[in-house]
Tab-separated table of C-alpha atoms in Angstrom:
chain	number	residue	atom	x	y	z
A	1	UNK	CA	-16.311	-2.660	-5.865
A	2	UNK	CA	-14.629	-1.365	-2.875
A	3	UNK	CA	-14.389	2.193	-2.296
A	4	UNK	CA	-11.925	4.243	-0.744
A	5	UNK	CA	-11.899	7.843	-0.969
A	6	UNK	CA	-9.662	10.771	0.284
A	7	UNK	CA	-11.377	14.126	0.920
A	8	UNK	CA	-8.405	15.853	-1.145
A	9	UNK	CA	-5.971	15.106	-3.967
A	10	UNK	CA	-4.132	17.930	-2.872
A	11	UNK	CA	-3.214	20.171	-0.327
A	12	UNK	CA	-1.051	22.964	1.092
A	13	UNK	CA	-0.816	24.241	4.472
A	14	UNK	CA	1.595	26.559	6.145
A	15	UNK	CA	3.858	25.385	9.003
A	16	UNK	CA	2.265	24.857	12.106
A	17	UNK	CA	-1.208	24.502	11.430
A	18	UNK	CA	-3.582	21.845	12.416
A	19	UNK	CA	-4.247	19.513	9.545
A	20	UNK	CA	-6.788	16.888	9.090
A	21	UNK	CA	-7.139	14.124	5.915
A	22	UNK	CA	-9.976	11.953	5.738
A	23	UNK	CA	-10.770	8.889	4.583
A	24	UNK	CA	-14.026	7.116	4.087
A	25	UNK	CA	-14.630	3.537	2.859
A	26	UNK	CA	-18.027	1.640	1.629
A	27	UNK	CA	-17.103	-2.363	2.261
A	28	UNK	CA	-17.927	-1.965	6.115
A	29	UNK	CA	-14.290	-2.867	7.016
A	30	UNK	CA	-13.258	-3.476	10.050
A	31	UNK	CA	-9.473	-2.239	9.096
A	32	UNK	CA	-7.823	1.027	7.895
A	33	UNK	CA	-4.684	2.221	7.440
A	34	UNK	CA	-2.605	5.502	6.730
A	35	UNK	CA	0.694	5.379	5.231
A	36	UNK	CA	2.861	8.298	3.928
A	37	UNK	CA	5.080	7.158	0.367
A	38	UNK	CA	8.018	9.014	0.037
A	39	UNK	CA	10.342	8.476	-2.761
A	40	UNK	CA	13.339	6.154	-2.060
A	41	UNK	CA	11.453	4.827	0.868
A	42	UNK	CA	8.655	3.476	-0.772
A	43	UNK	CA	4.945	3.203	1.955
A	44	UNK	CA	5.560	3.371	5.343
A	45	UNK	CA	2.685	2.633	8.129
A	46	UNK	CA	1.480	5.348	10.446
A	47	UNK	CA	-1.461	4.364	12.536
A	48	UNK	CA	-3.801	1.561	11.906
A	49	UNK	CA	-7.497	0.666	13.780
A	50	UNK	CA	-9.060	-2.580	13.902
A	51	UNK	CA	-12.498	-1.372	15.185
A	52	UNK	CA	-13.993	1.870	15.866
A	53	UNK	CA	-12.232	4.188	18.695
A	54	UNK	CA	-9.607	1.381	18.271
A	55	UNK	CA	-5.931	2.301	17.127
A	56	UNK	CA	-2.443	1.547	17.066
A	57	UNK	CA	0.922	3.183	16.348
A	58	UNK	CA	2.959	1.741	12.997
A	59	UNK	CA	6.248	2.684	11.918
A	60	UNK	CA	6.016	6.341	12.305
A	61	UNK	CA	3.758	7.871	14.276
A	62	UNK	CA	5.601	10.584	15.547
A	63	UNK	CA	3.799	14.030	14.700
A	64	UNK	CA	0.415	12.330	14.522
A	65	UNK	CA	-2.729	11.380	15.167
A	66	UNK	CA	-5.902	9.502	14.257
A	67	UNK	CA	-9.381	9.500	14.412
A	68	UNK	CA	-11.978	6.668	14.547
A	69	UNK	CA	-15.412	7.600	15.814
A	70	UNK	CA	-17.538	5.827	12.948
A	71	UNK	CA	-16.214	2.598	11.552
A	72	UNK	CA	-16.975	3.960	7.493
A	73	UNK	CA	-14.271	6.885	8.657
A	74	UNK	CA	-10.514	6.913	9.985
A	75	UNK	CA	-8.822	10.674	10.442
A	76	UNK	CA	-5.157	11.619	10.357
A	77	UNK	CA	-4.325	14.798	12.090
A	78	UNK	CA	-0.981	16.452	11.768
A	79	UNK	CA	-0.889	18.166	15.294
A	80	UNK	CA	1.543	21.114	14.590
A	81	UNK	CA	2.282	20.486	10.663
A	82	UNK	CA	6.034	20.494	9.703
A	83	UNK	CA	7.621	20.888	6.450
A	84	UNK	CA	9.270	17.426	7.083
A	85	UNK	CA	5.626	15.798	6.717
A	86	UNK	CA	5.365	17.237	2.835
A	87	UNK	CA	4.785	13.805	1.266
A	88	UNK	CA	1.828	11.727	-0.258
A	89	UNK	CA	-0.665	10.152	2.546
A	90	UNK	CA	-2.592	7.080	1.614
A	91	UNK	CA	-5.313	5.365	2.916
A	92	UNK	CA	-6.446	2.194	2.940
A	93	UNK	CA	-8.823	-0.695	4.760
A	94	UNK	CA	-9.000	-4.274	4.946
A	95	UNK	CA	-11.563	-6.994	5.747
A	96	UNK	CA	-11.173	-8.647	9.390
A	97	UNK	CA	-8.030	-11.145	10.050
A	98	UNK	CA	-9.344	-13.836	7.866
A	99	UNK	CA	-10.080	-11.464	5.261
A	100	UNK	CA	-5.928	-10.520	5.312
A	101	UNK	CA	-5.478	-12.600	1.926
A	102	UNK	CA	-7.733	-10.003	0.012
A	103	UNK	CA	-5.625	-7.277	0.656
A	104	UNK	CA	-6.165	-3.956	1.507
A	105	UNK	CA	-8.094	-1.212	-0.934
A	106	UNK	CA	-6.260	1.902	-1.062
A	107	UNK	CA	-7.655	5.589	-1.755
A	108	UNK	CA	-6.258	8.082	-4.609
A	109	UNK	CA	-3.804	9.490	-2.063
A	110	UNK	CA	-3.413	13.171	-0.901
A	111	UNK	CA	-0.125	14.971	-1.989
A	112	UNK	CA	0.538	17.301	1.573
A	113	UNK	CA	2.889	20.287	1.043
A	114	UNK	CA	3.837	22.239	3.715
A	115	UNK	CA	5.663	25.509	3.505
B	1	UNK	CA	9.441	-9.598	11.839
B	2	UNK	CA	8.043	-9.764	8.610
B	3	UNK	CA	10.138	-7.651	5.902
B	4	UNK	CA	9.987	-7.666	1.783
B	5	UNK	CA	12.546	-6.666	-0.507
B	6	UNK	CA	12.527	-6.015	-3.869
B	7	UNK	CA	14.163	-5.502	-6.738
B	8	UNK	CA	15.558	-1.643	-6.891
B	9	UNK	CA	14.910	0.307	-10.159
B	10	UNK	CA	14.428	2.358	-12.447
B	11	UNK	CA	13.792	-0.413	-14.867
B	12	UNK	CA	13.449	0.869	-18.342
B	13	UNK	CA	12.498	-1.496	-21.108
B	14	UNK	CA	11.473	-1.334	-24.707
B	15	UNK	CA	7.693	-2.503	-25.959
B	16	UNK	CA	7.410	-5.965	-25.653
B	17	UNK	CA	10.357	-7.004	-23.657
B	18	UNK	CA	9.987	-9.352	-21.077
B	19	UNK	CA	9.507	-8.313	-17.452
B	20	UNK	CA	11.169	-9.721	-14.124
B	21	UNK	CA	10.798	-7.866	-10.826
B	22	UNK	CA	12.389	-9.773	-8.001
B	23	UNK	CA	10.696	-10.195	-4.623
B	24	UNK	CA	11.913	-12.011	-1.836
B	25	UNK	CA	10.551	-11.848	1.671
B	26	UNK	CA	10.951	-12.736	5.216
B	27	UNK	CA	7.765	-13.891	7.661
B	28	UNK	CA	7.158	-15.336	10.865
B	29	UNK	CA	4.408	-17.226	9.926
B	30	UNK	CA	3.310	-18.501	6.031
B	31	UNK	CA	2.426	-15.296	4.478
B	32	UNK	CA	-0.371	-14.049	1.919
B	33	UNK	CA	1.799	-12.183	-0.713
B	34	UNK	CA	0.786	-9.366	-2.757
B	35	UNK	CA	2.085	-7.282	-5.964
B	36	UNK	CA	0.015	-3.610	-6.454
B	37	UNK	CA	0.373	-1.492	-8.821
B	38	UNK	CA	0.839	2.552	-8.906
B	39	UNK	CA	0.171	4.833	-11.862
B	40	UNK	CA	1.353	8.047	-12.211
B	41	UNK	CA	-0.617	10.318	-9.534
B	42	UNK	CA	-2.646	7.724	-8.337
B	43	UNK	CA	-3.003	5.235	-5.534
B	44	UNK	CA	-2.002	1.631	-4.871
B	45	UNK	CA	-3.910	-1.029	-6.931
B	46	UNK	CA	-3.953	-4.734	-6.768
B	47	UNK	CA	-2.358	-6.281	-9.235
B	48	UNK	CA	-2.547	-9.822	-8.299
B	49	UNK	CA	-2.000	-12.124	-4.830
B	50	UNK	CA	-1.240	-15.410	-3.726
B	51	UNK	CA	-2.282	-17.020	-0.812
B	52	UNK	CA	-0.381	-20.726	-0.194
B	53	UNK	CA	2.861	-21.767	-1.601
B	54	UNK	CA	3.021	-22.776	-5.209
B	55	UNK	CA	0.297	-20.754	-5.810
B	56	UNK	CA	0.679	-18.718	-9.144
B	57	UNK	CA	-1.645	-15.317	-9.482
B	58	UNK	CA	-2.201	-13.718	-12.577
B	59	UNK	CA	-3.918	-10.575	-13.934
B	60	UNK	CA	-3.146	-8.476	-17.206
B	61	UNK	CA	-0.569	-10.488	-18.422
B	62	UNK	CA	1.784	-10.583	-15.152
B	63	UNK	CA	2.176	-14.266	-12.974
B	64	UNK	CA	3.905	-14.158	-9.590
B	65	UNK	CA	4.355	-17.764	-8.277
B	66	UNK	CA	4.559	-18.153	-4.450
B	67	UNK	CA	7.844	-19.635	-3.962
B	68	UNK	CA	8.334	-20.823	-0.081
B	69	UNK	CA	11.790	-22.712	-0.628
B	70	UNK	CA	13.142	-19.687	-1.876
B	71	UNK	CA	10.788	-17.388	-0.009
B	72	UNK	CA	10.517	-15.538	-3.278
B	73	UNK	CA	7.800	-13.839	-5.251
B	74	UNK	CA	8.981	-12.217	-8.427
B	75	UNK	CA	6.745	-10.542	-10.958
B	76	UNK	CA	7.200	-11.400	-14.753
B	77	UNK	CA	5.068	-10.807	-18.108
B	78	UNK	CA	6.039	-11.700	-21.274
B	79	UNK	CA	5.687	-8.743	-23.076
B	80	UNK	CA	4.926	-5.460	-21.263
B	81	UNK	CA	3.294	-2.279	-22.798
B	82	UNK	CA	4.046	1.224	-22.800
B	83	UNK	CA	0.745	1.292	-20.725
B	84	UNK	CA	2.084	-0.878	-18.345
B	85	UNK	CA	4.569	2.246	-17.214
B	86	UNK	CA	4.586	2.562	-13.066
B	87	UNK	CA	5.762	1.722	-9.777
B	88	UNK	CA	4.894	-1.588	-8.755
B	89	UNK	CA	5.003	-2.663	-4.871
B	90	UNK	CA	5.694	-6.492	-3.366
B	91	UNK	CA	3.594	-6.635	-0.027
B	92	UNK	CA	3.007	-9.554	2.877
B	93	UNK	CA	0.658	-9.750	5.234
B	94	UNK	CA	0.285	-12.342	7.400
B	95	UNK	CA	-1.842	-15.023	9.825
B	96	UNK	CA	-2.786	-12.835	13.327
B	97	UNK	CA	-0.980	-9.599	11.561
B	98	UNK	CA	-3.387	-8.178	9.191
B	99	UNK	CA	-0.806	-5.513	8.743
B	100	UNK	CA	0.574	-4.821	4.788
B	101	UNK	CA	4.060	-4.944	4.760
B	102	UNK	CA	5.735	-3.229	1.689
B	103	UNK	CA	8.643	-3.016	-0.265
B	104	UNK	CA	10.001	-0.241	-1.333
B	105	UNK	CA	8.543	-0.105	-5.188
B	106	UNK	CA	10.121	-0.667	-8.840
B	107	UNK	CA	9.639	2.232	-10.928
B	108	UNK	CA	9.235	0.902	-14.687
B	109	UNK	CA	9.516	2.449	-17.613
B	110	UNK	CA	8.122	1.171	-20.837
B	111	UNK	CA	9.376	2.787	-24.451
B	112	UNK	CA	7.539	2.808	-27.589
């Protein structure tokens, strides 16, 4: 089975620190994903990479950034963390283009406050 | 671009009721479609997919047929559990765009 995991179920940082989720996967996937799920607006896409040191901006990238250096591994960094970015973060990854009708595996989630 | 909407909720239903979530969708090109499933406090599972039209996927008692005509995908099972208590999501991807794209979730709520 696929494995996704998030480094934390749960966090809490104070305003304007530097804060880093991680994500690792086992099915040598070429994809990954972050989204944030807030309530009402259901998962929206922040950054995705197709290939190590490879990424692009989704929906909302705005107050972050992402990591790729090994291709098990994808990083989201909240730069300057805001109270506006409290929400739950999920990861996920994906076989290559062909692979698009399996899906993508997602991780527990991490719940981010910020106060 | 590609977009899905679904059905808003809450849905509440009693023990063995049957189950419709609608699901339509909108793609530039013909689609994979998808319908995961989130328990409380954890992540996104898959539920079941479908991958050409008239294709019908199936898992736990839920179908989903793959409706191009109507460019529809709607969840149903026949007779849902207390267990079966979550928010489920209707998601696309498709051809070059490996992307998920999501809708935004049906909370349900099953009563003993």
């Amino acid at each position: 089975d696929v494995k996704v995991t998030q480094s934390s179920r749960y966090l809490v940082k104070r305003t304007g620190e530097k804060v880093f989720l991680e994500c690792v996967q086992d099915m040598d996937h070429e994809n990954m994903f972050w989204y944030r799920q807030d309530p009402g607006l259901g998962l929206r896409l922040i950054y995705f990479s197709y290939d190590v040191k490879m990424k692009e901006k989704g929906d909302i990238p705005e107050g972050y950034s992402v990591s790729r250096e090994k291709k098990e591994r994808f990083s989201l960094i909240l730069e300057s963390a805001s109270t506006n970015q409290t929400s739950m973060y999920l990861c996920a990854s994906s076989p290559p283009v062909r692979g698009s009708e399996k899906g993508a595996f997602f991780g527990q989630g991490t719940r981010l406050t910020v106060v | 671009g590609n977009s899905v909407t679904q059905m808003e909720g809450p849905v509440t239903l009693s023990e063995e009721a049957f189950l419709t979530i609608n699901c339509t969708y909108t793609a530039t090109r013909y689609p994979s479609l998808f319908w995961y499933v989130q328990y409380p406090g954890e992540g996104l599972q898959l539920l079941l997919k479908a991958t050409k039209a008239d294709d019908k996927g199936s898992n736990k008692g839920f179908e989903a047929t793959y409706r191009k005509e109507t460019t529809s995908f709607h969840l149903e099972k026949g007779s849902v559990q207390v267990s079966d208590s979550a928010v489920y999501f209707c998601a696309l991807s498709g051809g070059s765009n490996y992307k998920l794209t999501f809708g935004k979730g049906t909370l349900l709520t099953v009563n003993p």
